């Protein structure tokens, strides 16, 4: 699945809601706030699922 920059995503296995900030070396770069600061990490596309907003739009 292809994600757009600024789209909300989560890891399939669970975790915080994150925002896609870009792509690099075939990885999806994401950022999120953990209550103390902004965290960032890169994930493979197949590790991520769309956030609630996109899922609701697809269900309609």
mmCIF file of N, CA, C and O in Angstrom:
data_model
loop_
_atom_site.group_PDB
_atom_site.id
_atom_site.type_symbol
_atom_site.label_atom_id
_atom_site.label_comp_id
_atom_site.label_asym_id
_atom_site.label_seq_id
_atom_site.Cartn_x
_atom_site.Cartn_y
_atom_site.Cartn_z
ATOM 1 N N UNK A 1 0.847 -1.184 0.000
ATOM 2 C CA UNK A 1 0.000 0.000 0.000
ATOM 3 C C UNK A 1 0.888 1.241 0.000
ATOM 4 O O UNK A 1 1.903 1.270 0.684
ATOM 5 N N UNK A 2 0.518 2.226 -0.751
ATOM 6 C CA UNK A 2 1.287 3.468 -0.826
ATOM 7 C C UNK A 2 0.654 4.502 0.098
ATOM 8 O O UNK A 2 -0.557 4.699 0.070
ATOM 9 N N UNK A 3 1.474 5.114 0.903
ATOM 10 C CA UNK A 3 1.003 6.142 1.831
ATOM 11 C C UNK A 3 1.477 7.509 1.366
ATOM 12 O O UNK A 3 2.573 7.639 0.825
ATOM 13 N N UNK A 4 0.673 8.518 1.606
ATOM 14 C CA UNK A 4 1.018 9.893 1.241
ATOM 15 C C UNK A 4 1.637 10.608 2.436
ATOM 16 O O UNK A 4 1.321 10.302 3.589
ATOM 17 N N UNK A 5 2.500 11.571 2.150
ATOM 18 C CA UNK A 5 3.052 12.408 3.215
ATOM 19 C C UNK A 5 1.899 13.107 3.914
ATOM 20 O O UNK A 5 0.945 13.550 3.276
ATOM 21 N N UNK A 6 1.919 13.147 5.205
ATOM 22 C CA UNK A 6 0.924 13.720 6.124
ATOM 23 C C UNK A 6 -0.211 12.755 6.428
ATOM 24 O O UNK A 6 -1.110 13.090 7.194
ATOM 25 N N UNK A 7 -0.163 11.551 5.890
ATOM 26 C CA UNK A 7 -1.200 10.561 6.181
ATOM 27 C C UNK A 7 -0.945 9.912 7.535
ATOM 28 O O UNK A 7 0.189 9.696 7.937
ATOM 29 N N UNK A 8 -2.030 9.584 8.234
ATOM 30 C CA UNK A 8 -1.933 8.923 9.522
ATOM 31 C C UNK A 8 -1.828 7.412 9.310
ATOM 32 O O UNK A 8 -2.581 6.840 8.523
ATOM 33 N N UNK A 9 -0.897 6.775 10.025
ATOM 34 C CA UNK A 9 -0.703 5.335 9.940
ATOM 35 C C UNK A 9 -0.432 4.771 11.327
ATOM 36 O O UNK A 9 -0.148 5.515 12.267
ATOM 37 N N UNK A 10 -0.527 3.451 11.437
ATOM 38 C CA UNK A 10 -0.092 2.745 12.637
ATOM 39 C C UNK A 10 0.634 1.478 12.204
ATOM 40 O O UNK A 10 0.473 1.007 11.081
ATOM 41 N N UNK A 11 1.414 0.916 13.110
ATOM 42 C CA UNK A 11 2.084 -0.349 12.838
ATOM 43 C C UNK A 11 1.045 -1.459 12.957
ATOM 44 O O UNK A 11 0.164 -1.405 13.830
ATOM 45 N N UNK A 12 1.117 -2.470 12.098
ATOM 46 C CA UNK A 12 0.146 -3.566 12.108
ATOM 47 C C UNK A 12 0.020 -4.233 13.467
ATOM 48 O O UNK A 12 -1.063 -4.612 13.881
ATOM 49 N N UNK A 13 1.139 -4.374 14.169
ATOM 50 C CA UNK A 13 1.137 -5.050 15.463
ATOM 51 C C UNK A 13 0.658 -4.166 16.608
ATOM 52 O O UNK A 13 0.660 -4.589 17.759
ATOM 53 N N UNK A 14 0.257 -2.942 16.293
ATOM 54 C CA UNK A 14 -0.197 -2.004 17.313
ATOM 55 C C UNK A 14 0.865 -0.966 17.598
ATOM 56 O O UNK A 14 2.031 -1.136 17.259
ATOM 57 N N UNK A 15 0.431 0.104 18.197
ATOM 58 C CA UNK A 15 1.364 1.185 18.515
ATOM 59 C C UNK A 15 0.683 2.522 18.359
ATOM 60 O O UNK A 15 -0.523 2.597 18.120
ATOM 61 N N UNK A 16 1.444 3.584 18.470
ATOM 62 C CA UNK A 16 0.863 4.931 18.410
ATOM 63 C C UNK A 16 0.438 5.308 16.990
ATOM 64 O O UNK A 16 0.907 4.735 16.006
ATOM 65 N N UNK A 17 -0.469 6.274 16.910
ATOM 66 C CA UNK A 17 -0.809 6.863 15.616
ATOM 67 C C UNK A 17 0.379 7.707 15.192
ATOM 68 O O UNK A 17 0.918 8.471 15.996
ATOM 69 N N UNK A 18 0.783 7.563 13.933
ATOM 70 C CA UNK A 18 1.956 8.280 13.437
ATOM 71 C C UNK A 18 1.594 9.019 12.159
ATOM 72 O O UNK A 18 0.607 8.692 11.506
ATOM 73 N N UNK A 19 2.412 9.990 11.805
ATOM 74 C CA UNK A 19 2.234 10.752 10.573
ATOM 75 C C UNK A 19 3.402 10.439 9.646
ATOM 76 O O UNK A 19 4.565 10.477 10.059
ATOM 77 N N UNK A 20 3.079 10.126 8.394
ATOM 78 C CA UNK A 20 4.110 9.882 7.391
ATOM 79 C C UNK A 20 4.749 11.222 7.036
ATOM 80 O O UNK A 20 4.053 12.179 6.699
ATOM 81 N N UNK A 21 6.074 11.280 7.140
ATOM 82 C CA UNK A 21 6.790 12.525 6.846
ATOM 83 C C UNK A 21 7.627 12.434 5.584
ATOM 84 O O UNK A 21 8.153 13.440 5.126
ATOM 85 N N UNK A 22 7.787 11.232 5.029
ATOM 86 C CA UNK A 22 8.546 11.107 3.796
ATOM 87 C C UNK A 22 8.937 9.672 3.515
ATOM 88 O O UNK A 22 8.550 8.747 4.228
ATOM 89 N N UNK A 23 9.702 9.522 2.445
ATOM 90 C CA UNK A 23 10.230 8.224 2.029
ATOM 91 C C UNK A 23 11.729 8.353 1.842
ATOM 92 O O UNK A 23 12.205 9.361 1.331
ATOM 93 N N UNK A 24 12.476 7.315 2.237
ATOM 94 C CA UNK A 24 13.920 7.298 2.015
ATOM 95 C C UNK A 24 14.392 5.846 1.943
ATOM 96 O O UNK A 24 14.020 5.029 2.790
ATOM 97 N N UNK A 25 15.157 5.537 0.929
ATOM 98 C CA UNK A 25 15.720 4.190 0.753
ATOM 99 C C UNK A 25 14.651 3.106 0.806
ATOM 100 O O UNK A 25 14.862 2.041 1.387
ATOM 101 N N UNK A 26 13.486 3.393 0.249
ATOM 102 C CA UNK A 26 12.407 2.411 0.225
ATOM 103 C C UNK A 26 11.661 2.259 1.534
ATOM 104 O O UNK A 26 10.822 1.372 1.680
ATOM 105 N N UNK A 27 11.973 3.093 2.500
ATOM 106 C CA UNK A 27 11.319 3.028 3.814
ATOM 107 C C UNK A 27 10.388 4.224 3.988
ATOM 108 O O UNK A 27 10.620 5.285 3.418
ATOM 109 N N UNK A 28 9.340 4.036 4.796
ATOM 110 C CA UNK A 28 8.385 5.099 5.097
ATOM 111 C C UNK A 28 8.835 5.758 6.403
ATOM 112 O O UNK A 28 8.940 5.091 7.435
ATOM 113 N N UNK A 29 9.109 7.038 6.352
ATOM 114 C CA UNK A 29 9.534 7.770 7.542
ATOM 115 C C UNK A 29 8.312 8.308 8.273
ATOM 116 O O UNK A 29 7.447 8.933 7.656
ATOM 117 N N UNK A 30 8.256 8.061 9.571
ATOM 118 C CA UNK A 30 7.098 8.471 10.379
ATOM 119 C C UNK A 30 7.557 9.222 11.628
ATOM 120 O O UNK A 30 8.655 9.000 12.130
ATOM 121 N N UNK A 31 6.658 10.078 12.113
ATOM 122 C CA UNK A 31 6.889 10.801 13.379
ATOM 123 C C UNK A 31 5.632 10.723 14.221
ATOM 124 O O UNK A 31 4.530 10.668 13.705
ATOM 125 N N UNK A 32 5.830 10.772 15.541
ATOM 126 C CA UNK A 32 4.718 10.763 16.477
ATOM 127 C C UNK A 32 5.181 11.387 17.782
ATOM 128 O O UNK A 32 6.365 11.505 18.045
ATOM 129 N N UNK A 33 4.228 11.793 18.584
ATOM 130 C CA UNK A 33 4.508 12.392 19.884
ATOM 131 C C UNK A 33 4.202 11.351 20.952
ATOM 132 O O UNK A 33 3.109 10.783 20.984
ATOM 133 N N UNK A 34 5.138 11.059 21.831
ATOM 134 C CA UNK A 34 4.945 10.026 22.849
ATOM 135 C C UNK A 34 4.597 10.574 24.231
ATOM 136 O O UNK A 34 4.608 9.849 25.214
ATOM 137 N N UNK A 35 4.272 11.851 24.302
ATOM 138 C CA UNK A 35 3.947 12.453 25.589
ATOM 139 C C UNK A 35 5.125 13.211 26.187
ATOM 140 O O UNK A 35 4.950 14.014 27.098
ATOM 141 N N UNK A 36 6.327 12.928 25.696
ATOM 142 C CA UNK A 36 7.525 13.598 26.191
ATOM 143 C C UNK A 36 8.250 14.356 25.086
ATOM 144 O O UNK A 36 8.916 15.339 25.336
ATOM 145 N N UNK A 37 8.152 13.858 23.868
ATOM 146 C CA UNK A 37 8.833 14.484 22.745
ATOM 147 C C UNK A 37 8.430 13.821 21.442
ATOM 148 O O UNK A 37 7.719 12.824 21.425
ATOM 149 N N UNK A 38 8.904 14.387 20.359
ATOM 150 C CA UNK A 38 8.596 13.843 19.039
ATOM 151 C C UNK A 38 9.594 12.728 18.734
ATOM 152 O O UNK A 38 10.798 12.908 18.857
ATOM 153 N N UNK A 39 9.073 11.594 18.362
ATOM 154 C CA UNK A 39 9.888 10.434 17.997
ATOM 155 C C UNK A 39 9.820 10.246 16.488
ATOM 156 O O UNK A 39 8.854 10.659 15.844
ATOM 157 N N UNK A 40 10.814 9.594 15.914
ATOM 158 C CA UNK A 40 10.781 9.306 14.482
ATOM 159 C C UNK A 40 11.444 7.966 14.228
ATOM 160 O O UNK A 40 12.358 7.553 14.949
ATOM 161 N N UNK A 41 10.927 7.292 13.201
ATOM 162 C CA UNK A 41 11.455 5.988 12.833
ATOM 163 C C UNK A 41 11.031 5.690 11.403
ATOM 164 O O UNK A 41 10.038 6.231 10.921
ATOM 165 N N UNK A 42 11.762 4.819 10.745
ATOM 166 C CA UNK A 42 11.426 4.402 9.381
ATOM 167 C C UNK A 42 10.919 2.963 9.415
ATOM 168 O O UNK A 42 11.443 2.118 10.158
ATOM 169 N N UNK A 43 9.883 2.686 8.626
ATOM 170 C CA UNK A 43 9.259 1.370 8.573
ATOM 171 C C UNK A 43 9.137 0.914 7.129
ATOM 172 O O UNK A 43 9.039 1.737 6.215
ATOM 173 N N UNK A 44 9.086 -0.399 6.913
ATOM 174 C CA UNK A 44 8.733 -0.923 5.597
ATOM 175 C C UNK A 44 7.239 -0.707 5.400
ATOM 176 O O UNK A 44 6.464 -0.744 6.359
ATOM 177 N N UNK A 45 6.817 -0.476 4.162
ATOM 178 C CA UNK A 45 5.392 -0.236 3.889
ATOM 179 C C UNK A 45 4.512 -1.369 4.380
ATOM 180 O O UNK A 45 3.413 -1.141 4.871
ATOM 181 N N UNK A 46 4.988 -2.608 4.267
ATOM 182 C CA UNK A 46 4.157 -3.752 4.663
ATOM 183 C C UNK A 46 3.990 -3.890 6.173
ATOM 184 O O UNK A 46 3.206 -4.705 6.645
ATOM 185 N N UNK A 47 4.712 -3.078 6.957
ATOM 186 C CA UNK A 47 4.566 -3.077 8.413
ATOM 187 C C UNK A 47 3.457 -2.131 8.878
ATOM 188 O O UNK A 47 3.075 -2.161 10.048
ATOM 189 N N UNK A 48 2.967 -1.268 7.967
ATOM 190 C CA UNK A 48 2.036 -0.202 8.347
ATOM 191 C C UNK A 48 0.634 -0.442 7.801
ATOM 192 O O UNK A 48 0.456 -1.098 6.780
ATOM 193 N N UNK A 49 -0.343 0.099 8.505
ATOM 194 C CA UNK A 49 -1.729 0.107 8.039
ATOM 195 C C UNK A 49 -2.240 1.541 8.108
ATOM 196 O O UNK A 49 -1.736 2.353 8.889
ATOM 197 N N UNK A 50 -3.243 1.868 7.292
ATOM 198 C CA UNK A 50 -3.789 3.233 7.319
ATOM 199 C C UNK A 50 -4.381 3.564 8.684
ATOM 200 O O UNK A 50 -4.864 2.684 9.402
ATOM 201 N N UNK A 51 -4.367 4.851 9.001
ATOM 202 C CA UNK A 51 -4.981 5.314 10.238
ATOM 203 C C UNK A 51 -6.495 5.246 10.154
ATOM 204 O O UNK A 51 -7.073 4.932 9.113
ATOM 205 N N UNK A 52 -7.151 5.544 11.260
ATOM 206 C CA UNK A 52 -8.613 5.449 11.358
ATOM 207 C C UNK A 52 -9.325 6.286 10.311
ATOM 208 O O UNK A 52 -10.319 5.860 9.747
ATOM 209 N N UNK A 53 -8.853 7.474 10.041
ATOM 210 C CA UNK A 53 -9.524 8.376 9.097
ATOM 211 C C UNK A 53 -9.609 7.738 7.712
ATOM 212 O O UNK A 53 -10.643 7.718 7.078
ATOM 213 N N UNK A 54 -8.504 7.198 7.233
ATOM 214 C CA UNK A 54 -8.500 6.579 5.891
ATOM 215 C C UNK A 54 -9.353 5.317 5.875
ATOM 216 O O UNK A 54 -10.046 5.039 4.912
ATOM 217 N N UNK A 55 -9.322 4.539 6.948
ATOM 218 C CA UNK A 55 -10.140 3.327 7.002
ATOM 219 C C UNK A 55 -11.624 3.678 6.937
ATOM 220 O O UNK A 55 -12.389 3.007 6.266
ATOM 221 N N UNK A 56 -12.040 4.726 7.637
ATOM 222 C CA UNK A 56 -13.455 5.147 7.609
ATOM 223 C C UNK A 56 -13.851 5.609 6.224
ATOM 224 O O UNK A 56 -14.946 5.318 5.748
ATOM 225 N N UNK A 57 -12.961 6.327 5.529
ATOM 226 C CA UNK A 57 -13.273 6.796 4.173
ATOM 227 C C UNK A 57 -13.417 5.611 3.220
ATOM 228 O O UNK A 57 -14.262 5.628 2.336
ATOM 229 N N UNK A 58 -12.642 4.569 3.381
ATOM 230 C CA UNK A 58 -12.734 3.395 2.524
ATOM 231 C C UNK A 58 -13.999 2.602 2.810
ATOM 232 O O UNK A 58 -14.544 1.961 1.926
ATOM 233 N N UNK A 59 -14.497 2.630 4.044
ATOM 234 C CA UNK A 59 -15.699 1.892 4.416
ATOM 235 C C UNK A 59 -16.969 2.531 3.862
ATOM 236 O O UNK A 59 -17.968 1.854 3.709
ATOM 237 N N UNK A 60 -16.925 3.831 3.579
ATOM 238 C CA UNK A 60 -18.118 4.552 3.123
ATOM 239 C C UNK A 60 -18.453 4.235 1.699
ATOM 240 O O UNK A 60 -17.811 3.844 0.865
#
